[in-house]
């Protein structure tokens, strides 16, 4: 039986019968292979997501992969049967920001798959075909389910604009941090440091290309050209800034709790640091991610530690929030 997870309200969910939505003009129907769970899904379930960034009742799921089963009018038929992933932000395509390619800044307002629009924790997902990115025919769809967080980090890597031979660092060792290591390794840095709260991800960091690993309480250098922060805490942001040389480039991707004390503006100005932030992934970051994945330069599978059926949604949410270092990416398999 086709099923879907529906979160009726914070803390209240049910598994319901799912009827595929016939794709309308410009849309595609995708059979979902796997859907990932991240901290933002836990926020949706617990009711901690900021107002305006969630709409109940809701089928969550913004990290997913699948295969196109049908397309609506105006969509090329050759898309049917293709393995795909898809962008989450439902941009208007006509505002100045969208025309500039900055679709995550669309001035028409926030709409995103799995938060304000039906997500992929269901047997099928119907969405605008323009949001899809086709994968190679031999792509591993389980690995591809992680390309949404990878695309967010691709956006950070593009903003960081790291050059071959530069000294680069990553603060944070979760899924985002491990993708940051892989993207930065691809530009052939002179040095690639990873900073974590513990040593549980040291071996994987080095497997992905890190040349050094430190914990945040160890002595850290302050002469890096580029640092990407992925941990989502104010202290991680401050650690990331402290690693930079004067004039260095910092990209923040984590979202600390509201009211967290941030970076010292005097320090930013005096040291002339270049600071960027990322929330979501625009089309160029998605295209970059799919291209790098297709070239075999991204290896998401070692990050997956649990695969559960859709009916075990509450157990999956508990795993994500347990704080167990042995829990990596948790996938649901509709």
mmCIF file of C-alpha atoms in Angstrom:
data_model
loop_
_atom_site.group_PDB
_atom_site.id
_atom_site.type_symbol
_atom_site.label_atom_id
_atom_site.label_comp_id
_atom_site.label_asym_id
_atom_site.label_seq_id
_atom_site.Cartn_x
_atom_site.Cartn_y
_atom_site.Cartn_z
ATOM 1 C CA UNK A 1 0.000 0.000 0.000
ATOM 2 C CA UNK A 2 1.223 3.501 -0.806
ATOM 3 C CA UNK A 3 1.751 5.494 2.367
ATOM 4 C CA UNK A 4 2.911 8.911 3.548
ATOM 5 C CA UNK A 5 3.921 10.512 6.833
ATOM 6 C CA UNK A 6 1.781 13.481 7.846
ATOM 7 C CA UNK A 7 2.702 15.751 10.755
ATOM 8 C CA UNK A 8 -0.657 17.179 11.808
ATOM 9 C CA UNK A 9 0.841 19.539 14.393
ATOM 10 C CA UNK A 10 3.996 19.640 16.521
ATOM 11 C CA UNK A 11 4.426 16.253 18.172
ATOM 12 C CA UNK A 12 1.508 14.657 16.343
ATOM 13 C CA UNK A 13 1.980 12.512 13.257
ATOM 14 C CA UNK A 14 0.247 9.623 11.495
ATOM 15 C CA UNK A 15 0.913 7.257 8.613
ATOM 16 C CA UNK A 16 -1.776 7.703 5.954
ATOM 17 C CA UNK A 17 -2.745 6.128 2.659
ATOM 18 C CA UNK A 18 -1.041 7.957 -0.170
ATOM 19 C CA UNK A 19 -2.583 8.609 -3.559
ATOM 20 C CA UNK A 20 -0.076 9.827 -6.186
ATOM 21 C CA UNK A 21 -0.846 13.324 -7.472
ATOM 22 C CA UNK A 22 -1.207 13.320 -11.252
ATOM 23 C CA UNK A 23 1.349 15.828 -12.595
ATOM 24 C CA UNK A 24 -0.144 18.970 -14.065
ATOM 25 C CA UNK A 25 1.419 21.208 -16.701
ATOM 26 C CA UNK A 26 5.123 21.664 -16.008
ATOM 27 C CA UNK A 27 5.161 19.008 -13.266
ATOM 28 C CA UNK A 28 6.694 15.561 -12.782
ATOM 29 C CA UNK A 29 5.708 12.582 -10.640
ATOM 30 C CA UNK A 30 8.678 10.934 -8.920
ATOM 31 C CA UNK A 31 8.709 7.561 -7.172
ATOM 32 C CA UNK A 32 10.767 8.171 -4.037
ATOM 33 C CA UNK A 33 13.686 5.814 -3.447
ATOM 34 C CA UNK A 34 14.995 7.234 -0.163
ATOM 35 C CA UNK A 35 14.523 10.340 1.961
ATOM 36 C CA UNK A 36 16.965 11.699 4.520
ATOM 37 C CA UNK A 37 16.216 13.195 7.922
ATOM 38 C CA UNK A 38 18.076 16.228 9.223
ATOM 39 C CA UNK A 39 17.801 18.520 12.210
ATOM 40 C CA UNK A 40 15.269 20.746 10.463
ATOM 41 C CA UNK A 41 12.865 17.790 10.130
ATOM 42 C CA UNK A 42 13.198 17.271 13.867
ATOM 43 C CA UNK A 43 12.403 20.971 14.343
ATOM 44 C CA UNK A 44 9.239 20.538 12.271
ATOM 45 C CA UNK A 45 8.159 17.546 14.351
ATOM 46 C CA UNK A 46 8.905 19.245 17.673
ATOM 47 C CA UNK A 47 7.461 22.615 16.641
ATOM 48 C CA UNK A 48 10.755 24.521 16.904
ATOM 49 C CA UNK A 49 10.966 25.724 13.313
ATOM 50 C CA UNK A 50 10.623 29.521 13.017
ATOM 51 C CA UNK A 51 7.198 30.889 12.165
ATOM 52 C CA UNK A 52 6.728 31.297 8.431
ATOM 53 C CA UNK A 53 9.090 28.437 7.627
ATOM 54 C CA UNK A 54 6.616 25.580 8.153
ATOM 55 C CA UNK A 55 2.939 24.982 7.394
ATOM 56 C CA UNK A 56 0.929 22.246 9.127
ATOM 57 C CA UNK A 57 -0.425 19.683 8.351
ATOM 58 C CA UNK A 58 2.599 18.602 6.375
ATOM 59 C CA UNK A 59 4.315 15.667 4.722
ATOM 60 C CA UNK A 60 7.994 16.360 5.496
ATOM 61 C CA UNK A 61 11.055 15.332 3.498
ATOM 62 C CA UNK A 62 13.355 17.683 1.592
ATOM 63 C CA UNK A 63 16.386 15.374 1.138
ATOM 64 C CA UNK A 64 15.436 12.707 -1.383
ATOM 65 C CA UNK A 65 16.166 10.754 -4.539
ATOM 66 C CA UNK A 66 13.922 8.878 -6.920
ATOM 67 C CA UNK A 67 12.888 7.994 -10.448
ATOM 68 C CA UNK A 68 10.507 9.959 -12.675
ATOM 69 C CA UNK A 69 7.332 7.953 -13.406
ATOM 70 C CA UNK A 70 5.229 10.493 -15.299
ATOM 71 C CA UNK A 71 5.306 14.083 -16.534
ATOM 72 C CA UNK A 72 2.665 16.684 -17.228
ATOM 73 C CA UNK A 73 2.065 18.806 -20.302
ATOM 74 C CA UNK A 74 5.042 20.846 -21.431
ATOM 75 C CA UNK A 75 7.645 18.547 -19.866
ATOM 76 C CA UNK A 76 9.928 16.507 -22.124
ATOM 77 C CA UNK A 77 8.914 12.836 -22.170
ATOM 78 C CA UNK A 78 12.559 11.756 -22.098
ATOM 79 C CA UNK A 79 12.584 12.623 -18.383
ATOM 80 C CA UNK A 80 10.400 9.587 -17.649
ATOM 81 C CA UNK A 81 12.539 6.775 -16.260
ATOM 82 C CA UNK A 82 15.420 9.063 -15.286
ATOM 83 C CA UNK A 83 16.983 8.975 -11.830
ATOM 84 C CA UNK A 84 16.664 12.416 -10.256
ATOM 85 C CA UNK A 85 17.096 14.647 -7.240
ATOM 86 C CA UNK A 86 15.344 17.959 -6.819
ATOM 87 C CA UNK A 87 15.710 21.482 -5.482
ATOM 88 C CA UNK A 88 13.525 22.351 -2.531
ATOM 89 C CA UNK A 89 12.931 26.098 -2.872
ATOM 90 C CA UNK A 90 9.781 26.889 -4.901
ATOM 91 C CA UNK A 91 10.897 30.222 -6.342
ATOM 92 C CA UNK A 92 8.718 32.554 -8.421
ATOM 93 C CA UNK A 93 11.191 32.803 -11.363
ATOM 94 C CA UNK A 94 10.249 36.415 -12.124
ATOM 95 C CA UNK A 95 11.610 38.602 -9.291
ATOM 96 C CA UNK A 96 15.010 40.315 -9.513
ATOM 97 C CA UNK A 97 16.658 37.779 -7.186
ATOM 98 C CA UNK A 98 15.366 34.817 -9.188
ATOM 99 C CA UNK A 99 16.557 36.393 -12.436
ATOM 100 C CA UNK A 100 19.981 36.794 -10.811
ATOM 101 C CA UNK A 101 20.012 33.074 -10.008
ATOM 102 C CA UNK A 102 19.611 33.699 -6.266
ATOM 103 C CA UNK A 103 16.455 31.615 -5.972
ATOM 104 C CA UNK A 104 16.876 31.053 -2.226
ATOM 105 C CA UNK A 105 16.341 34.830 -1.838
ATOM 106 C CA UNK A 106 13.109 34.920 -3.875
ATOM 107 C CA UNK A 107 11.162 38.027 -2.869
ATOM 108 C CA UNK A 108 7.791 36.305 -3.403
ATOM 109 C CA UNK A 109 8.221 34.618 -0.022
ATOM 110 C CA UNK A 110 9.455 31.331 1.357
ATOM 111 C CA UNK A 111 8.081 28.086 -0.073
ATOM 112 C CA UNK A 112 10.018 24.816 0.198
ATOM 113 C CA UNK A 113 9.367 21.130 -0.365
ATOM 114 C CA UNK A 114 8.938 19.339 2.944
ATOM 115 C CA UNK A 115 8.274 22.495 4.956
ATOM 116 C CA UNK A 116 5.466 24.483 3.344
ATOM 117 C CA UNK A 117 4.847 22.162 0.369
ATOM 118 C CA UNK A 118 4.342 18.353 0.411
ATOM 119 C CA UNK A 119 7.639 16.534 0.898
ATOM 120 C CA UNK A 120 9.145 13.176 0.044
ATOM 121 C CA UNK A 121 8.217 11.082 3.094
ATOM 122 C CA UNK A 122 5.712 9.359 0.850
ATOM 123 C CA UNK A 123 5.721 6.775 -1.896
ATOM 124 C CA UNK A 124 5.656 9.464 -4.570
ATOM 125 C CA UNK A 125 6.283 13.189 -4.877
ATOM 126 C CA UNK A 126 4.830 15.555 -7.483
ATOM 127 C CA UNK A 127 6.694 18.824 -8.033
ATOM 128 C CA UNK A 128 7.670 21.323 -10.755
ATOM 129 C CA UNK A 129 9.888 19.526 -13.272
ATOM 130 C CA UNK A 130 12.137 22.588 -13.537
ATOM 131 C CA UNK A 131 13.427 21.767 -10.041
ATOM 132 C CA UNK A 132 14.718 18.330 -11.043
ATOM 133 C CA UNK A 133 18.341 17.456 -11.738
ATOM 134 C CA UNK A 134 18.874 14.255 -13.732
ATOM 135 C CA UNK A 135 21.546 11.845 -12.525
ATOM 136 C CA UNK A 136 23.718 9.427 -14.488
ATOM 137 C CA UNK A 137 21.926 6.186 -15.347
ATOM 138 C CA UNK A 138 24.244 4.193 -13.071
ATOM 139 C CA UNK A 139 23.861 6.542 -10.092
ATOM 140 C CA UNK A 140 23.349 4.973 -6.657
ATOM 141 C CA UNK A 141 20.005 6.396 -5.516
ATOM 142 C CA UNK A 142 20.714 5.671 -1.856
ATOM 143 C CA UNK A 143 23.845 7.821 -2.048
ATOM 144 C CA UNK A 144 21.985 10.433 -4.107
ATOM 145 C CA UNK A 145 19.453 10.944 -1.301
ATOM 146 C CA UNK A 146 22.191 12.960 0.434
ATOM 147 C CA UNK A 147 22.734 15.393 -2.418
ATOM 148 C CA UNK A 148 20.464 18.068 -0.890
ATOM 149 C CA UNK A 149 22.795 18.724 2.076
ATOM 150 C CA UNK A 150 25.702 18.345 -0.328
ATOM 151 C CA UNK A 151 24.214 21.086 -2.517
ATOM 152 C CA UNK A 152 23.995 23.424 0.485
ATOM 153 C CA UNK A 153 27.689 22.876 1.086
ATOM 154 C CA UNK A 154 28.413 23.279 -2.622
ATOM 155 C CA UNK A 155 26.860 26.744 -2.278
ATOM 156 C CA UNK A 156 29.285 27.426 0.575
ATOM 157 C CA UNK A 157 32.250 26.117 -1.416
ATOM 158 C CA UNK A 158 31.349 28.304 -4.387
ATOM 159 C CA UNK A 159 31.081 31.385 -2.149
ATOM 160 C CA UNK A 160 34.379 30.543 -0.442
ATOM 161 C CA UNK A 161 36.079 30.459 -3.852
ATOM 162 C CA UNK A 162 39.009 28.478 -2.489
ATOM 163 C CA UNK A 163 41.956 28.267 -4.874
ATOM 164 C CA UNK A 164 44.480 25.448 -5.390
ATOM 165 C CA UNK A 165 47.326 25.701 -2.899
ATOM 166 C CA UNK A 166 45.367 27.685 -0.282
ATOM 167 C CA UNK A 167 45.099 26.615 3.358
ATOM 168 C CA UNK A 168 41.504 25.633 4.098
ATOM 169 C CA UNK A 169 39.604 24.366 7.131
ATOM 170 C CA UNK A 170 36.224 22.937 8.087
ATOM 171 C CA UNK A 171 34.636 23.410 11.511
ATOM 172 C CA UNK A 172 32.081 20.692 12.259
ATOM 173 C CA UNK A 173 32.118 16.971 11.545
ATOM 174 C CA UNK A 174 28.477 16.153 10.804
ATOM 175 C CA UNK A 175 27.063 15.396 7.367
ATOM 176 C CA UNK A 176 27.624 18.969 6.178
ATOM 177 C CA UNK A 177 31.168 19.017 7.497
ATOM 178 C CA UNK A 178 32.074 15.784 5.742
ATOM 179 C CA UNK A 179 30.716 17.126 2.459
ATOM 180 C CA UNK A 180 32.690 20.339 2.961
ATOM 181 C CA UNK A 181 35.876 18.280 3.299
ATOM 182 C CA UNK A 182 35.141 16.536 -0.006
ATOM 183 C CA UNK A 183 34.387 19.738 -1.921
ATOM 184 C CA UNK A 184 37.480 21.483 -0.574
ATOM 185 C CA UNK A 185 39.705 18.473 -1.242
ATOM 186 C CA UNK A 186 38.659 18.662 -4.913
ATOM 187 C CA UNK A 187 40.410 22.052 -5.324
ATOM 188 C CA UNK A 188 43.811 20.647 -4.236
ATOM 189 C CA UNK A 189 44.479 22.742 -1.120
ATOM 190 C CA UNK A 190 47.923 22.956 0.456
ATOM 191 C CA UNK A 191 46.363 21.998 3.785
ATOM 192 C CA UNK A 192 42.892 20.820 4.836
ATOM 193 C CA UNK A 193 42.162 20.964 8.560
ATOM 194 C CA UNK A 194 39.018 19.579 10.195
ATOM 195 C CA UNK A 195 37.977 20.768 13.672
ATOM 196 C CA UNK A 196 35.473 18.751 15.711
ATOM 197 C CA UNK A 197 34.211 18.485 19.267
ATOM 198 C CA UNK A 198 35.568 14.922 19.541
ATOM 199 C CA UNK A 199 37.673 12.491 17.556
ATOM 200 C CA UNK A 200 34.885 10.129 16.405
ATOM 201 C CA UNK A 201 34.990 11.495 12.848
ATOM 202 C CA UNK A 202 38.779 11.806 12.516
ATOM 203 C CA UNK A 203 39.236 8.622 10.474
ATOM 204 C CA UNK A 204 36.402 9.512 8.080
ATOM 205 C CA UNK A 205 37.713 13.074 7.749
ATOM 206 C CA UNK A 206 41.111 11.768 6.725
ATOM 207 C CA UNK A 207 39.489 9.246 4.381
ATOM 208 C CA UNK A 208 37.769 12.169 2.655
ATOM 209 C CA UNK A 209 41.031 14.108 2.317
ATOM 210 C CA UNK A 210 41.749 16.009 5.540
ATOM 211 C CA UNK A 211 45.457 16.490 6.157
ATOM 212 C CA UNK A 212 45.007 17.350 9.847
ATOM 213 C CA UNK A 213 42.329 16.915 12.521
ATOM 214 C CA UNK A 214 42.029 18.845 15.769
ATOM 215 C CA UNK A 215 39.464 19.128 18.529
ATOM 216 C CA UNK A 216 38.283 22.611 19.425
ATOM 217 C CA UNK A 217 40.161 22.570 22.752
ATOM 218 C CA UNK A 218 43.514 21.948 21.053
ATOM 219 C CA UNK A 219 45.853 24.691 19.911
ATOM 220 C CA UNK A 220 44.669 25.993 16.540
ATOM 221 C CA UNK A 221 46.499 27.998 13.901
ATOM 222 C CA UNK A 222 45.238 31.392 12.757
ATOM 223 C CA UNK A 223 46.546 31.630 9.217
ATOM 224 C CA UNK A 224 43.955 29.870 7.043
ATOM 225 C CA UNK A 225 42.742 31.413 3.809
ATOM 226 C CA UNK A 226 39.268 29.833 3.853
ATOM 227 C CA UNK A 227 37.112 28.323 6.604
ATOM 228 C CA UNK A 228 33.664 26.739 6.192
ATOM 229 C CA UNK A 229 31.615 26.411 9.387
ATOM 230 C CA UNK A 230 28.999 23.622 9.470
ATOM 231 C CA UNK A 231 28.342 22.959 13.164
ATOM 232 C CA UNK A 232 25.467 25.359 13.776
ATOM 233 C CA UNK A 233 26.601 26.924 17.037
ATOM 234 C CA UNK A 234 27.817 30.392 17.950
ATOM 235 C CA UNK A 235 30.990 28.924 19.461
ATOM 236 C CA UNK A 236 31.713 27.093 16.204
ATOM 237 C CA UNK A 237 31.328 30.351 14.286
ATOM 238 C CA UNK A 238 33.795 32.054 16.616
ATOM 239 C CA UNK A 239 36.245 29.151 16.312
ATOM 240 C CA UNK A 240 35.960 29.328 12.524
ATOM 241 C CA UNK A 241 36.686 33.073 12.490
ATOM 242 C CA UNK A 242 39.682 32.625 14.806
ATOM 243 C CA UNK A 243 41.319 30.271 12.295
ATOM 244 C CA UNK A 244 41.480 32.882 9.543
ATOM 245 C CA UNK A 245 44.359 35.051 8.472
ATOM 246 C CA UNK A 246 43.736 38.772 8.044
ATOM 247 C CA UNK A 247 41.535 39.167 4.996
ATOM 248 C CA UNK A 248 40.519 35.491 5.052
ATOM 249 C CA UNK A 249 37.160 34.167 3.838
ATOM 250 C CA UNK A 250 34.554 32.656 6.162
ATOM 251 C CA UNK A 251 31.334 30.884 5.137
ATOM 252 C CA UNK A 252 28.733 30.112 7.807
ATOM 253 C CA UNK A 253 26.206 27.357 7.072
ATOM 254 C CA UNK A 254 24.971 26.369 10.530
ATOM 255 C CA UNK A 255 21.984 28.020 12.223
ATOM 256 C CA UNK A 256 22.521 28.580 15.979
ATOM 257 C CA UNK A 257 19.661 28.829 18.438
ATOM 258 C CA UNK A 258 17.877 32.230 18.497
ATOM 259 C CA UNK A 259 19.626 34.815 20.638
ATOM 260 C CA UNK A 260 23.051 33.227 20.390
ATOM 261 C CA UNK A 261 25.979 35.603 20.753
ATOM 262 C CA UNK A 262 27.731 35.896 17.430
ATOM 263 C CA UNK A 263 30.967 37.156 15.996
ATOM 264 C CA UNK A 264 32.731 40.270 17.273
ATOM 265 C CA UNK A 265 32.118 43.004 14.658
ATOM 266 C CA UNK A 266 35.258 44.855 15.739
ATOM 267 C CA UNK A 267 37.319 41.736 15.032
ATOM 268 C CA UNK A 268 35.658 41.329 11.625
ATOM 269 C CA UNK A 269 36.426 44.910 10.637
ATOM 270 C CA UNK A 270 39.951 45.186 12.015
ATOM 271 C CA UNK A 271 40.993 41.877 10.456
ATOM 272 C CA UNK A 272 39.036 42.666 7.264
ATOM 273 C CA UNK A 273 37.421 39.236 7.185
ATOM 274 C CA UNK A 274 35.131 38.373 4.283
ATOM 275 C CA UNK A 275 32.008 36.697 5.699
ATOM 276 C CA UNK A 276 29.364 34.809 3.691
ATOM 277 C CA UNK A 277 26.326 32.819 4.783
ATOM 278 C CA UNK A 278 24.319 30.021 3.162
ATOM 279 C CA UNK A 279 20.671 29.027 3.623
ATOM 280 C CA UNK A 280 19.643 26.424 1.078
ATOM 281 C CA UNK A 281 21.113 25.880 -2.370
ATOM 282 C CA UNK A 282 20.486 27.845 -5.587
ATOM 283 C CA UNK A 283 20.489 26.128 -9.005
ATOM 284 C CA UNK A 284 24.199 26.628 -9.690
ATOM 285 C CA UNK A 285 25.104 24.849 -6.448
ATOM 286 C CA UNK A 286 22.776 21.971 -7.331
ATOM 287 C CA UNK A 287 24.266 21.670 -10.810
ATOM 288 C CA UNK A 288 27.777 21.740 -9.324
ATOM 289 C CA UNK A 289 26.857 19.007 -6.837
ATOM 290 C CA UNK A 290 25.329 16.691 -9.432
ATOM 291 C CA UNK A 291 28.346 17.212 -11.698
ATOM 292 C CA UNK A 292 30.844 16.460 -8.905
ATOM 293 C CA UNK A 293 28.784 13.449 -7.773
ATOM 294 C CA UNK A 294 28.622 12.127 -11.322
ATOM 295 C CA UNK A 295 32.406 12.471 -11.604
ATOM 296 C CA UNK A 296 32.862 10.259 -8.540
ATOM 297 C CA UNK A 297 34.304 13.025 -6.360
ATOM 298 C CA UNK A 298 31.563 12.787 -3.705
ATOM 299 C CA UNK A 299 31.119 9.625 -1.640
ATOM 300 C CA UNK A 300 27.969 10.004 0.511
ATOM 301 C CA UNK A 301 27.409 6.332 1.439
ATOM 302 C CA UNK A 302 29.872 6.176 4.396
ATOM 303 C CA UNK A 303 27.734 8.883 6.045
ATOM 304 C CA UNK A 304 24.615 6.667 6.090
ATOM 305 C CA UNK A 305 24.318 4.641 9.313
ATOM 306 C CA UNK A 306 20.609 3.785 9.424
ATOM 307 C CA UNK A 307 17.954 2.901 6.850
ATOM 308 C CA UNK A 308 14.416 2.435 8.170
ATOM 309 C CA UNK A 309 10.962 1.904 6.652
ATOM 310 C CA UNK A 310 8.632 4.889 6.461
ATOM 311 C CA UNK A 311 6.507 3.484 9.305
ATOM 312 C CA UNK A 312 9.446 3.979 11.694
ATOM 313 C CA UNK A 313 9.451 7.764 11.296
ATOM 314 C CA UNK A 314 9.297 8.456 15.080
ATOM 315 C CA UNK A 315 12.232 6.120 15.741
ATOM 316 C CA UNK A 316 14.188 7.873 12.989
ATOM 317 C CA UNK A 317 13.487 11.273 14.540
ATOM 318 C CA UNK A 318 14.694 9.981 17.911
ATOM 319 C CA UNK A 319 17.904 8.680 16.352
ATOM 320 C CA UNK A 320 18.633 12.056 14.746
ATOM 321 C CA UNK A 321 18.256 13.857 18.075
ATOM 322 C CA UNK A 322 19.933 11.307 20.320
ATOM 323 C CA UNK A 323 23.358 12.914 20.211
ATOM 324 C CA UNK A 324 24.964 9.506 19.645
ATOM 325 C CA UNK A 325 28.232 9.932 17.687
ATOM 326 C CA UNK A 326 27.558 6.537 16.075
ATOM 327 C CA UNK A 327 24.436 7.930 14.366
ATOM 328 C CA UNK A 328 25.174 9.537 11.044
ATOM 329 C CA UNK A 329 22.651 10.139 8.267
ATOM 330 C CA UNK A 330 19.327 8.384 8.818
ATOM 331 C CA UNK A 331 17.319 7.445 5.719
ATOM 332 C CA UNK A 332 13.695 6.370 5.364
ATOM 333 C CA UNK A 333 12.793 3.999 2.514
ATOM 334 C CA UNK A 334 9.207 4.473 1.282
#
